[in-house]
Amino acid sequence: MADFSLTGKVALVTGATSGIGRRQALALAQAGAAVVLLGRRAAQLQEAVAEIEAVEAKAAALSADLSDRDQLPNIAERAMVPFGSIDILINAAGVNLRQPAEEITLESWDTTLNLNLAVPFFLSREFIPAMEKNSWGRIINIASLQSSRAFPNGLAYGASKGGVSQLTRAMAEAWSRHGITCNAIAPGFFPTELTAPVYNDPDLLNKLAAQTAIGRNGELSDVDGLTVFLASPASDYLTGQVIPLDGGFTAK
Ligand code: NAD
């Protein structure tokens, strides 16, 4: 019988104050994990923690800004405090500045590539020694349709998400031998703060829904199953994969 239980495991979810990360934190908690939620906005963070505690699961808030890479070792150390370890890391924090080529500056490029691509690597690396000791760990990155497709104003974002796909494979190559798997979820369109510009354009939204095989865009609850599967012992032999969660968008 496949083991989808996360009882006794501790997860850290970045970008957990909103959208996909927040939903993933709840899904992991409902499957039995204790969850540390990382975010910058104190009020939203407390709300997300309270949502998990309301289903009688364990959660703790970690208030942190990931943009300063020098702080990542310190952030990782603080993440271990509430429940003593981190077995599962979800790198869900991300930014999409949607700039046309001529508006991209060195600074905006760095903001995107840093948060979306460098942070998932450097933060994950902080947890590897402890995961190696346990011979078990899970890293879940969030890729995108733009990991493999070009969208308007997606130069920096697409470059970062293309990088996330390859980073996922390379991390799997580096660490899977020690029982640490690394996979990525590549979502289609889901209603979050990040996609507000798309959701404010009903014509575009309908076109995107029509592009899927299922005929609709994503609901946040659609991320639950794959998230729990990738975090659980049931996926022990699955690593280095970028799994589209897009209603068949990329199948058509
Ligand atoms: P979101 O904006 O709700 O979530 C992103 C989170 O990252 C926010 O809570 C934001 O505050 C946080 N964040 C940004 N900068 C940060 C920093 N410096 N330090 C800490 N946290 C920071 O949007 P979302 O759609 O839930 O995005 C989650 C992930 O999913 C992102 O990686 C995004 O690229 C990816 N994604 C989303 C979709 C979609 O349709 N929504 C599609 C493909 C990929």
XYZ file of N, CA and C and ligand atoms in Angstrom:
800
model
N 0.864 -1.207 0.000
C 0.000 0.000 0.000
C 0.891 1.245 0.000
N 0.645 2.152 -0.904
C 1.459 3.379 -0.994
C 1.316 4.206 0.286
N 2.420 4.834 0.682
C 2.424 5.601 1.931
C 2.394 7.110 1.627
N 1.218 7.684 1.753
C 1.056 9.118 1.484
C 1.069 9.940 2.777
N 1.371 9.282 3.887
C 1.277 9.998 5.160
C 2.513 10.848 5.429
N 2.295 12.023 5.969
C 3.414 12.906 6.324
C 3.544 13.028 7.839
N 2.909 12.130 8.549
C 2.988 12.173 10.014
C 4.438 12.049 10.461
N 4.864 12.957 11.359
C 6.234 12.934 11.866
C 7.207 13.718 11.009
N 6.766 14.198 9.840
C 7.649 14.985 8.976
C 7.442 16.479 9.236
N 8.519 17.236 8.979
C 8.438 18.691 9.122
C 8.716 19.331 7.762
N 7.866 20.271 7.381
C 8.017 20.934 6.077
C 8.253 22.425 6.260
N 9.034 22.984 5.345
C 9.160 24.447 5.239
C 8.618 24.844 3.876
N 7.708 25.813 3.868
C 7.153 26.315 2.608
C 7.465 27.797 2.518
N 8.177 28.199 1.449
C 8.432 29.633 1.241
C 7.271 30.218 0.429
N 7.101 31.522 0.508
C 5.980 32.138 -0.210
C 4.650 31.640 0.321
N 4.611 31.374 1.627
C 3.440 30.711 2.206
C 2.370 31.681 2.676
N 2.560 32.985 2.448
C 1.527 33.930 2.869
C 0.390 34.021 1.862
N 0.597 33.461 0.664
C -0.460 33.602 -0.349
C -0.360 32.509 -1.400
N -1.422 32.424 -2.185
C -1.417 31.648 -3.421
C -1.063 30.179 -3.263
N -0.247 29.706 -4.175
C 0.076 28.279 -4.265
C 0.814 27.810 -3.013
N 1.795 28.594 -2.543
C 2.553 28.200 -1.351
C 1.658 28.043 -0.140
N 0.768 28.977 0.048
C -0.141 28.901 1.203
C -1.008 27.644 1.120
N -1.506 27.372 -0.069
C -2.342 26.181 -0.255
C -1.526 24.908 -0.015
N -0.279 24.906 -0.487
C 0.558 23.716 -0.307
C 0.851 23.477 1.175
N 1.064 24.547 1.909
C 1.326 24.419 3.345
C 0.134 23.746 4.025
N -1.067 24.166 3.658
C -2.282 23.573 4.228
C -2.400 22.091 3.845
N -2.116 21.789 2.580
C -2.231 20.395 2.117
C -1.250 19.494 2.866
N -0.025 19.967 3.065
C 0.973 19.168 3.786
C 0.528 18.951 5.231
N 0.002 20.003 5.838
C -0.435 19.907 7.232
C -1.588 18.919 7.357
N -2.509 18.970 6.402
C -3.652 18.050 6.452
C -3.219 16.595 6.256
N -2.058 16.409 5.598
C -1.532 15.043 5.419
C -0.664 14.620 6.602
N -0.545 15.487 7.621
C 0.122 15.067 8.858
C 1.431 15.759 9.177
N 1.947 16.598 8.255
C 3.229 17.265 8.522
C 3.040 18.445 9.472
N 4.098 18.741 10.237
C 4.178 20.033 10.922
C 4.802 20.995 9.918
N 4.250 22.189 9.789
C 4.675 23.070 8.699
C 5.169 24.417 9.210
N 6.357 24.815 8.730
C 6.880 26.150 8.979
C 6.561 26.988 7.739
N 5.843 28.082 7.947
C 5.441 28.935 6.827
C 6.323 30.172 6.794
N 7.035 30.352 5.674
C 7.923 31.516 5.546
C 7.255 32.583 4.690
N 7.279 33.824 5.192
C 6.737 34.936 4.423
C 7.207 36.256 4.986
N 6.916 37.323 4.247
C 7.369 38.649 4.692
C 6.269 39.429 5.390
N 5.009 39.112 5.086
C 3.907 39.957 5.560
C 3.283 39.353 6.806
N 3.522 40.011 7.940
C 3.197 39.433 9.248
C 1.722 39.050 9.369
N 0.824 39.943 8.962
C -0.603 39.674 9.174
C -1.054 38.462 8.368
N -0.658 38.427 7.076
C -1.048 37.292 6.216
C -0.444 35.981 6.712
N 0.791 36.097 7.226
C 1.478 34.908 7.731
C 0.711 34.318 8.916
N 0.291 35.187 9.835
C -0.464 34.717 11.005
C -1.784 34.099 10.581
N -2.408 34.703 9.558
C -3.682 34.172 9.028
C -3.487 32.762 8.470
N -2.388 32.580 7.725
C -2.115 31.267 7.112
C -1.825 30.229 8.194
N -1.100 30.635 9.234
C -0.815 29.723 10.354
C -2.125 29.358 11.053
N -2.969 30.357 11.275
C -4.240 30.115 11.969
C -5.128 29.169 11.158
N -5.088 29.306 9.829
C -5.898 28.432 8.954
C -5.489 26.965 9.162
N -4.193 26.742 9.325
C -3.707 25.369 9.528
C -4.055 24.889 10.941
N -3.847 25.761 11.919
C -4.159 25.359 13.300
C -5.646 25.044 13.449
N -6.467 25.701 12.633
C -7.922 25.473 12.705
C -8.291 24.065 12.268
N -7.431 23.412 11.490
C -7.715 22.005 11.134
C -6.924 21.063 12.055
N -6.538 21.602 13.214
C -5.865 20.818 14.258
C -4.551 20.234 13.785
N -3.830 21.014 12.964
C -2.500 20.594 12.518
C -1.482 21.591 13.065
N -0.199 21.204 12.959
C 0.847 22.036 13.562
C 1.448 22.984 12.536
N 1.571 24.270 12.903
C 2.174 25.244 11.997
C 2.912 26.295 12.802
N 3.939 26.874 12.191
C 4.680 27.972 12.815
C 5.031 28.995 11.752
N 5.072 30.254 12.163
C 5.396 31.339 11.228
C 6.881 31.640 11.270
N 7.464 31.848 10.098
C 8.860 32.286 10.008
C 8.870 33.549 9.161
N 9.044 34.681 9.836
C 9.006 35.949 9.137
C 10.383 36.237 8.540
N 10.478 36.254 7.224
C 11.786 36.435 6.592
C 11.622 36.916 5.157
N 12.604 37.698 4.716
C 12.685 38.166 3.330
C 13.814 37.395 2.661
N 13.507 36.720 1.569
C 14.511 35.857 0.928
C 15.436 36.623 -0.015
N 15.177 37.925 -0.185
C 15.929 38.625 -1.227
C 17.410 38.825 -0.878
N 17.755 38.788 0.407
C 19.163 38.938 0.807
C 19.787 37.543 0.962
N 20.560 37.162 -0.051
C 21.088 35.785 -0.068
C 22.025 35.502 1.097
N 22.673 36.550 1.600
C 23.579 36.339 2.740
C 22.819 35.845 3.969
N 21.523 36.123 3.998
C 20.720 35.745 5.163
C 20.213 34.298 5.108
N 20.422 33.615 3.979
C 19.798 32.297 3.823
C 20.257 31.275 4.868
N 21.561 31.231 5.215
C 21.957 30.283 6.270
C 21.245 30.569 7.583
N 21.131 31.838 7.910
C 20.460 32.241 9.135
C 18.958 31.883 9.091
N 18.339 32.102 7.926
C 16.910 31.779 7.763
C 16.703 30.271 7.917
N 17.610 29.485 7.325
C 17.494 28.021 7.417
C 17.611 27.569 8.875
N 18.521 28.183 9.586
C 18.693 27.834 11.006
C 17.425 28.141 11.800
N 16.850 29.329 11.524
C 15.614 29.712 12.223
C 14.458 28.773 11.864
N 14.484 28.250 10.614
C 13.391 27.357 10.172
C 13.393 26.044 10.942
N 14.574 25.642 11.428
C 14.689 24.365 12.156
C 14.157 24.488 13.589
N 14.042 25.723 14.087
C 13.750 25.910 15.518
C 12.375 25.375 15.935
N 11.283 25.737 15.237
C 9.964 25.377 15.780
C 9.756 23.886 15.986
N 10.199 23.038 15.031
C 9.906 21.597 15.135
C 11.168 20.733 15.069
N 12.358 21.357 15.139
C 13.599 20.589 15.294
C 14.277 20.103 14.031
N 13.599 20.154 12.883
C 14.238 19.707 11.634
C 13.422 20.223 10.451
N 13.955 20.016 9.265
C 13.172 20.230 8.038
C 13.404 19.004 7.152
N 12.323 18.277 6.857
C 12.413 17.092 6.000
C 11.956 17.387 4.578
N 11.095 18.384 4.463
C 10.463 18.696 3.173
C 10.584 20.203 2.958
N 11.125 20.598 1.814
C 11.208 22.032 1.503
C 10.440 22.304 0.220
N 9.519 23.245 0.274
C 8.855 23.702 -0.954
C 9.289 25.132 -1.230
N 9.941 25.311 -2.369
C 10.399 26.646 -2.785
C 9.309 27.294 -3.632
N 8.328 27.908 -2.963
C 7.194 28.467 -3.710
C 7.267 29.983 -3.882
N 8.135 30.662 -3.130
C 8.220 32.128 -3.286
C 8.681 32.439 -4.707
N 8.052 33.424 -5.311
C 8.433 33.781 -6.675
C 7.888 35.138 -7.046
N 8.439 35.682 -8.120
C 7.988 36.993 -8.585
C 7.946 36.978 -10.116
N 6.923 37.663 -10.669
C 6.851 37.834 -12.127
C 6.596 39.316 -12.402
N 7.620 40.021 -12.848
C 7.501 41.479 -13.020
C 6.888 41.860 -14.367
N 6.734 40.905 -15.285
C 6.054 41.133 -16.577
C 6.535 42.402 -17.280
N 7.837 42.500 -17.512
C 8.357 43.693 -18.194
C 8.686 43.374 -19.653
N 8.342 44.309 -20.560
C 8.820 44.138 -21.932
C 10.348 44.272 -21.970
N 10.967 43.740 -22.998
C 12.436 43.671 -23.064
C 13.084 45.011 -22.743
N 12.546 46.103 -23.315
C 13.227 47.401 -23.189
C 13.104 47.991 -21.788
N 12.212 47.454 -20.971
C 12.062 47.999 -19.607
C 12.852 47.229 -18.558
N 13.400 46.094 -18.950
C 14.146 45.286 -17.972
C 15.466 45.977 -17.642
N 15.712 46.155 -16.349
C 16.979 46.742 -15.898
C 17.836 45.633 -15.282
N 19.092 45.962 -15.047
C 19.960 44.973 -14.391
C 19.365 44.605 -13.032
N 18.805 45.615 -12.381
C 18.253 45.381 -11.048
C 17.008 44.481 -11.098
N 16.088 44.769 -12.038
C 14.863 43.959 -12.084
C 15.179 42.536 -12.546
N 16.138 42.418 -13.463
C 16.584 41.078 -13.889
C 17.098 40.288 -12.681
N 17.963 40.960 -11.882
C 18.553 40.287 -10.719
C 17.492 39.916 -9.683
N 16.507 40.793 -9.484
C 15.434 40.497 -8.529
C 14.749 39.194 -8.902
N 14.423 39.050 -10.190
C 13.699 37.870 -10.667
C 14.575 36.616 -10.596
N 15.768 36.732 -11.161
C 16.638 35.541 -11.202
C 17.080 35.135 -9.806
N 17.244 36.108 -8.922
C 17.663 35.790 -7.559
C 16.569 35.005 -6.833
N 15.366 35.592 -6.767
C 14.307 34.948 -5.981
C 13.849 33.629 -6.610
N 13.684 33.628 -7.938
C 13.088 32.459 -8.585
C 14.081 31.320 -8.809
N 15.369 31.650 -8.937
C 16.323 30.604 -9.316
C 17.454 30.401 -8.300
N 18.077 31.505 -7.864
C 19.212 31.339 -6.934
C 18.730 30.880 -5.559
N 17.667 31.487 -5.060
C 17.200 31.149 -3.703
C 16.816 29.665 -3.585
N 16.068 29.084 -4.547
C 15.768 27.652 -4.410
C 17.019 26.784 -4.275
N 18.099 27.161 -4.967
C 19.325 26.371 -4.806
C 19.992 26.640 -3.456
N 20.259 27.909 -3.167
C 21.063 28.198 -1.968
C 20.301 27.867 -0.677
N 18.978 28.038 -0.688
C 18.216 27.682 0.513
C 18.172 26.157 0.669
N 17.899 25.450 -0.426
C 17.855 23.982 -0.356
C 19.166 23.441 0.195
N 20.275 23.986 -0.283
C 21.589 23.448 0.098
C 21.813 23.502 1.603
N 21.192 24.476 2.250
C 21.344 24.593 3.711
C 20.783 23.378 4.448
N 19.783 22.712 3.852
C 19.121 21.607 4.562
C 19.695 20.238 4.204
N 20.610 20.204 3.235
C 21.100 18.916 2.738
C 21.847 18.110 3.814
N 22.756 18.709 4.589
C 23.472 17.889 5.574
C 22.527 17.152 6.529
N 21.501 17.838 7.022
C 20.569 17.181 7.956
C 19.736 16.122 7.233
N 19.321 16.408 6.001
C 18.544 15.405 5.245
C 19.416 14.188 4.954
N 20.678 14.423 4.640
C 21.595 13.301 4.370
C 21.726 12.409 5.600
N 21.804 13.047 6.751
C 21.918 12.262 7.999
C 20.724 11.338 8.179
N 19.528 11.837 7.788
C 18.301 11.028 7.908
C 18.106 10.087 6.731
N 18.987 10.216 5.714
C 18.819 9.455 4.455
C 17.427 9.658 3.858
N 16.863 10.819 4.060
C 15.523 11.104 3.516
C 15.319 12.622 3.442
N 14.800 13.077 2.331
C 14.456 14.494 2.200
C 13.656 14.713 0.929
N 12.943 15.828 0.913
C 12.125 16.172 -0.247
C 12.319 17.652 -0.564
N 12.629 17.924 -1.828
C 12.659 19.314 -2.272
C 11.689 19.435 -3.444
N 10.797 20.385 -3.331
C 9.810 20.613 -4.403
C 9.949 22.053 -4.876
N 10.326 22.216 -6.128
C 10.413 23.545 -6.729
C 9.133 23.827 -7.516
N 8.925 25.107 -7.807
C 7.765 25.452 -8.633
C 8.274 26.009 -9.961
N 8.046 25.248 -11.006
C 8.420 25.673 -12.356
C 7.231 26.447 -12.951
N 6.979 26.318 -14.236
C 5.940 27.139 -14.865
C 5.722 26.650 -16.290
N 4.603 27.065 -16.899
C 4.482 26.889 -18.351
C 5.667 27.561 -19.033
N 6.143 28.655 -18.406
C 7.250 29.416 -19.000
C 8.616 28.739 -18.793
N 8.625 27.551 -18.170
C 9.852 26.759 -18.162
C 10.150 26.251 -19.570
N 9.086 26.102 -20.358
C 9.292 25.540 -21.695
C 8.607 26.335 -22.807
N 7.793 27.329 -22.434
C 7.076 28.121 -23.442
C 7.396 29.594 -23.243
N 7.380 30.367 -24.339
C 7.588 31.816 -24.229
C 6.236 32.526 -24.189
N 6.078 33.424 -23.216
C 4.870 34.248 -23.111
C 5.286 35.713 -23.229
N 4.359 36.595 -23.635
C 4.710 38.012 -23.737
C 5.244 38.549 -22.406
N 6.224 39.414 -22.468
C 6.826 40.055 -21.288
C 7.358 39.038 -20.276
N 7.814 37.917 -20.788
C 8.265 36.852 -19.889
C 9.759 36.582 -19.962
N 10.539 37.580 -20.369
C 11.967 37.280 -20.607
C 12.686 36.849 -19.335
N 12.648 37.692 -18.310
C 13.366 37.354 -17.076
C 12.670 36.192 -16.361
N 11.346 36.251 -16.284
C 10.589 35.193 -15.596
C 10.802 33.853 -16.298
N 10.698 33.863 -17.630
C 10.878 32.622 -18.382
C 12.287 32.079 -18.233
N 13.271 32.979 -18.238
C 14.658 32.531 -18.058
C 14.812 31.887 -16.678
N 14.196 32.501 -15.675
C 14.328 31.946 -14.316
C 13.622 30.593 -14.220
N 12.461 30.454 -14.838
C 11.699 29.204 -14.714
C 12.278 28.105 -15.602
N 12.861 28.478 -16.743
C 13.617 27.493 -17.518
C 14.764 26.974 -16.661
N 15.403 27.901 -15.938
C 16.486 27.528 -15.032
C 16.008 26.613 -13.918
N 14.813 26.871 -13.396
C 14.282 26.031 -12.310
C 14.127 24.576 -12.777
N 13.689 24.394 -14.013
C 13.557 23.021 -14.533
C 14.902 22.311 -14.515
N 15.916 22.969 -15.035
C 17.227 22.323 -15.095
C 17.842 22.208 -13.704
N 17.625 23.217 -12.864
C 18.117 23.138 -11.483
C 17.525 21.898 -10.790
N 16.254 21.647 -11.044
C 15.573 20.493 -10.423
C 16.255 19.190 -10.817
N 16.572 19.063 -12.098
C 17.255 17.839 -12.547
C 18.645 17.737 -11.924
N 19.357 18.865 -11.889
C 20.731 18.845 -11.377
C 20.760 18.589 -9.869
N 19.798 19.137 -9.143
C 19.717 18.878 -7.702
C 19.410 17.403 -7.457
N 18.539 16.843 -8.291
C 18.224 15.420 -8.151
C 19.480 14.586 -8.396
N 20.233 14.984 -9.400
C 21.468 14.245 -9.709
C 22.429 14.310 -8.528
N 22.492 15.471 -7.886
C 23.458 15.669 -6.795
C 23.075 14.931 -5.514
N 21.771 14.855 -5.223
C 21.378 14.483 -3.867
C 20.497 13.237 -3.741
N 19.949 12.732 -4.851
C 18.983 11.628 -4.734
C 19.602 10.363 -4.152
N 20.886 10.155 -4.416
C 21.596 8.997 -3.876
C 21.502 8.935 -2.347
N 21.297 10.092 -1.733
C 21.200 10.149 -0.270
C 19.748 10.114 0.209
N 18.837 9.736 -0.682
C 17.431 9.643 -0.291
C 16.689 10.968 -0.382
N 17.373 11.963 -0.963
C 16.747 13.295 -1.075
C 16.282 13.473 -2.519
N 14.973 13.434 -2.726
C 14.480 13.615 -4.088
C 14.176 15.090 -4.343
N 14.279 15.465 -5.605
C 13.966 16.841 -5.982
C 13.131 16.812 -7.251
N 11.944 17.373 -7.171
C 11.051 17.457 -8.320
C 10.451 18.860 -8.385
N 9.879 19.168 -9.536
C 9.205 20.465 -9.669
C 7.787 20.263 -10.163
N 6.916 21.114 -9.683
C 5.549 21.194 -10.202
C 5.522 22.377 -11.170
N 5.009 22.140 -12.370
C 4.895 23.225 -13.358
C 3.411 23.556 -13.540
N 2.924 24.547 -12.776
C 1.477 24.841 -12.834
C 1.084 25.535 -14.133
N -0.159 25.315 -14.521
C -0.754 26.142 -15.568
C -1.165 27.466 -14.948
N -2.402 27.936 -15.218
C -2.843 29.213 -14.644
C -3.723 28.984 -13.415
N -3.298 29.559 -12.301
C -4.005 29.465 -11.028
C -4.264 30.878 -10.508
N -5.415 31.091 -9.830
C -5.750 32.439 -9.366
C -4.942 32.829 -8.128
N -3.944 33.671 -8.291
C -3.115 34.135 -7.173
C -2.771 35.609 -7.393
N -2.066 36.177 -6.429
C -1.629 37.576 -6.595
C -0.762 37.718 -7.838
N 0.075 36.700 -8.072
C 1.035 36.758 -9.176
C 0.355 36.797 -10.543
N -0.817 36.150 -10.641
C -1.514 36.102 -11.931
C -2.676 37.100 -11.995
N -2.739 38.046 -11.040
C -3.841 39.026 -11.052
C -3.982 39.720 -12.414
N -2.896 40.109 -13.078
C -3.061 40.768 -14.384
C -3.762 39.869 -15.410
N -3.565 38.576 -15.329
C -4.230 37.645 -16.243
C -5.702 37.502 -15.844
N -5.956 37.381 -14.543
C -7.328 37.173 -14.062
C -8.181 38.436 -14.213
N -7.521 39.581 -14.396
C -8.268 40.819 -14.652
C -8.632 40.979 -16.122
N -8.272 40.014 -16.945
C -8.537 40.095 -18.385
C -9.358 38.857 -18.787
N -10.700 38.959 -18.696
C -11.559 37.784 -18.911
C -11.353 37.120 -20.272
N -11.112 37.923 -21.323
C -10.920 37.309 -22.654
C -9.695 36.416 -22.671
N -8.611 36.950 -22.091
C -7.365 36.183 -22.037
C -7.564 34.915 -21.200
N -8.250 35.086 -20.084
C -8.478 33.960 -19.171
C -9.262 32.844 -19.877
N -10.279 33.239 -20.651
C -11.067 32.246 -21.396
C -10.224 31.543 -22.449
N -9.363 32.322 -23.107
C -8.498 31.709 -24.123
C -7.567 30.691 -23.486
N -7.034 31.044 -22.320
C -6.103 30.132 -21.632
C -6.832 28.869 -21.177
N -8.064 29.039 -20.689
C -8.855 27.868 -20.270
C -9.120 26.965 -21.476
N -9.408 27.572 -22.633
C -9.697 26.790 -23.840
C -8.456 26.045 -24.326
N -7.295 26.549 -23.971
C -6.043 25.899 -24.384
C -5.779 24.605 -23.589
N -6.445 24.460 -22.436
C -6.240 23.231 -21.660
C -7.081 22.095 -22.261
N -6.705 20.865 -21.945
C -7.510 19.721 -22.393
C -8.773 19.595 -21.551
N -8.660 19.997 -20.278
C -9.791 19.848 -19.359
C -10.834 20.944 -19.575
N -10.411 22.102 -20.080
C -11.351 23.163 -20.408
C -11.528 24.224 -19.336
N -10.646 24.227 -18.332
C -10.707 25.285 -17.320
C -9.308 25.562 -16.799
N -9.158 26.720 -16.179
C -7.892 27.037 -15.503
C -7.872 26.347 -14.135
N -6.713 26.463 -13.449
C -6.551 25.735 -12.188
C -7.309 26.361 -11.028
N -7.686 25.509 -10.061
C -8.172 25.970 -8.749
C -7.074 25.622 -7.763
N -6.932 26.418 -6.707
C -5.829 26.142 -5.775
C -5.879 24.718 -5.220
N -7.089 24.185 -5.039
C -7.188 22.820 -4.489
C -6.576 21.790 -5.439
N -6.407 22.129 -6.716
C -5.796 21.190 -7.660
C -4.329 20.892 -7.326
N -3.706 21.714 -6.501
C -2.279 21.466 -6.188
C -2.117 20.460 -5.046
N -3.189 20.162 -4.320
C -3.054 19.358 -3.097
C -2.457 17.969 -3.363
N -3.050 17.256 -4.307
C -2.692 15.852 -4.510
C -1.234 15.671 -4.906
N -0.802 16.427 -5.900
C 0.587 16.284 -6.381
C 1.572 16.743 -5.312
N 1.209 17.773 -4.573
C 2.092 18.272 -3.509
C 2.315 17.196 -2.452
N 1.219 16.597 -1.992
C 1.333 15.572 -0.939
C 2.078 14.353 -1.472
N 1.778 13.962 -2.696
C 2.463 12.810 -3.299
C 3.975 13.063 -3.354
N 4.371 14.216 -3.881
C 5.813 14.492 -4.027
C 6.509 14.637 -2.673
N 5.758 14.998 -1.644
C 6.354 15.176 -0.311
C 6.413 13.863 0.466
N 5.706 12.853 0.005
C 5.505 11.650 0.831
C 6.423 10.500 0.411
N 6.522 9.462 1.250
C 7.291 8.268 0.874
C 6.746 7.591 -0.389
N 5.485 7.855 -0.748
C 4.921 7.228 -1.947
C 5.709 7.582 -3.206
N 6.445 8.705 -3.179
C 7.189 9.133 -4.379
C 8.688 8.856 -4.249
N 9.064 7.903 -3.398
C 10.486 7.620 -3.149
C 11.333 7.435 -4.420
N 10.740 6.856 -5.468
C 11.533 6.515 -6.663
C 11.358 7.546 -7.782
N 10.752 8.678 -7.458
C 10.501 9.723 -8.461
C 11.409 10.901 -8.164
N 12.304 11.232 -9.078
C 13.190 12.370 -8.821
C 13.672 13.001 -10.126
N 13.982 14.293 -10.054
C 14.525 15.004 -11.211
C 13.487 15.343 -12.265
N 12.200 15.313 -11.888
C 11.139 15.502 -12.883
C 10.425 16.845 -12.712
N 10.013 17.381 -13.825
C 9.208 18.611 -13.828
C 7.817 18.197 -14.295
N 6.871 18.222 -13.387
C 5.558 17.638 -13.677
C 4.536 18.738 -13.963
N 4.021 18.780 -15.181
C 3.017 19.793 -15.498
C 1.735 19.535 -14.722
N 1.213 20.581 -14.106
C -0.080 20.512 -13.410
C -0.924 21.598 -14.063
N -1.397 21.290 -15.274
C -1.900 22.375 -16.124
C -3.162 22.008 -16.889
N -3.876 20.983 -16.416
C -5.128 20.614 -17.093
C -4.914 20.194 -18.544
N -3.689 19.841 -18.871
C -3.401 19.409 -20.240
C -3.015 20.546 -21.169
N -2.712 21.720 -20.609
C -2.317 22.880 -21.438
C -1.165 22.500 -22.360
N -0.143 21.856 -21.783
C 1.052 21.540 -22.589
C 0.884 20.243 -23.382
N -0.252 19.550 -23.168
C -0.485 18.326 -23.943
C -1.096 18.659 -25.300
N -1.673 19.859 -25.416
C -2.373 20.226 -26.662
C -1.466 20.983 -27.614
P 1.878 34.645 -5.046
O 2.311 36.010 -5.428
O 0.608 34.480 -4.299
O 3.019 33.886 -4.236
C 4.372 34.241 -4.276
C 4.802 34.512 -2.858
O 6.207 34.794 -2.819
C 4.085 35.725 -2.248
O 3.529 35.363 -1.011
C 5.196 36.734 -2.102
O 4.990 37.618 -1.026
C 6.391 35.812 -1.867
N 7.668 36.522 -2.039
C 8.002 37.356 -3.043
N 9.222 37.886 -2.798
C 9.656 37.361 -1.617
C 10.813 37.533 -0.829
N 11.789 38.355 -1.211
N 10.918 36.852 0.340
C 9.929 36.008 0.729
N 8.798 35.815 0.021
C 8.653 36.490 -1.134
O 1.814 33.836 -6.419
P 1.753 32.278 -6.717
O 1.154 32.173 -8.050
O 1.176 31.532 -5.596
O 3.296 31.917 -6.869
C 3.899 30.818 -6.225
C 4.861 30.162 -7.202
O 4.109 29.567 -8.262
C 5.831 31.141 -7.867
O 7.107 30.533 -7.968
C 5.248 31.315 -9.248
O 6.231 31.664 -10.181
C 4.694 29.935 -9.491
N 3.690 29.813 -10.538
C 2.434 30.318 -10.385
C 1.500 30.136 -11.395
C 0.090 30.651 -11.264
O -0.694 30.484 -12.193
N -0.296 31.263 -10.193
C 1.851 29.470 -12.567
C 3.136 28.979 -12.700
C 4.047 29.140 -11.674
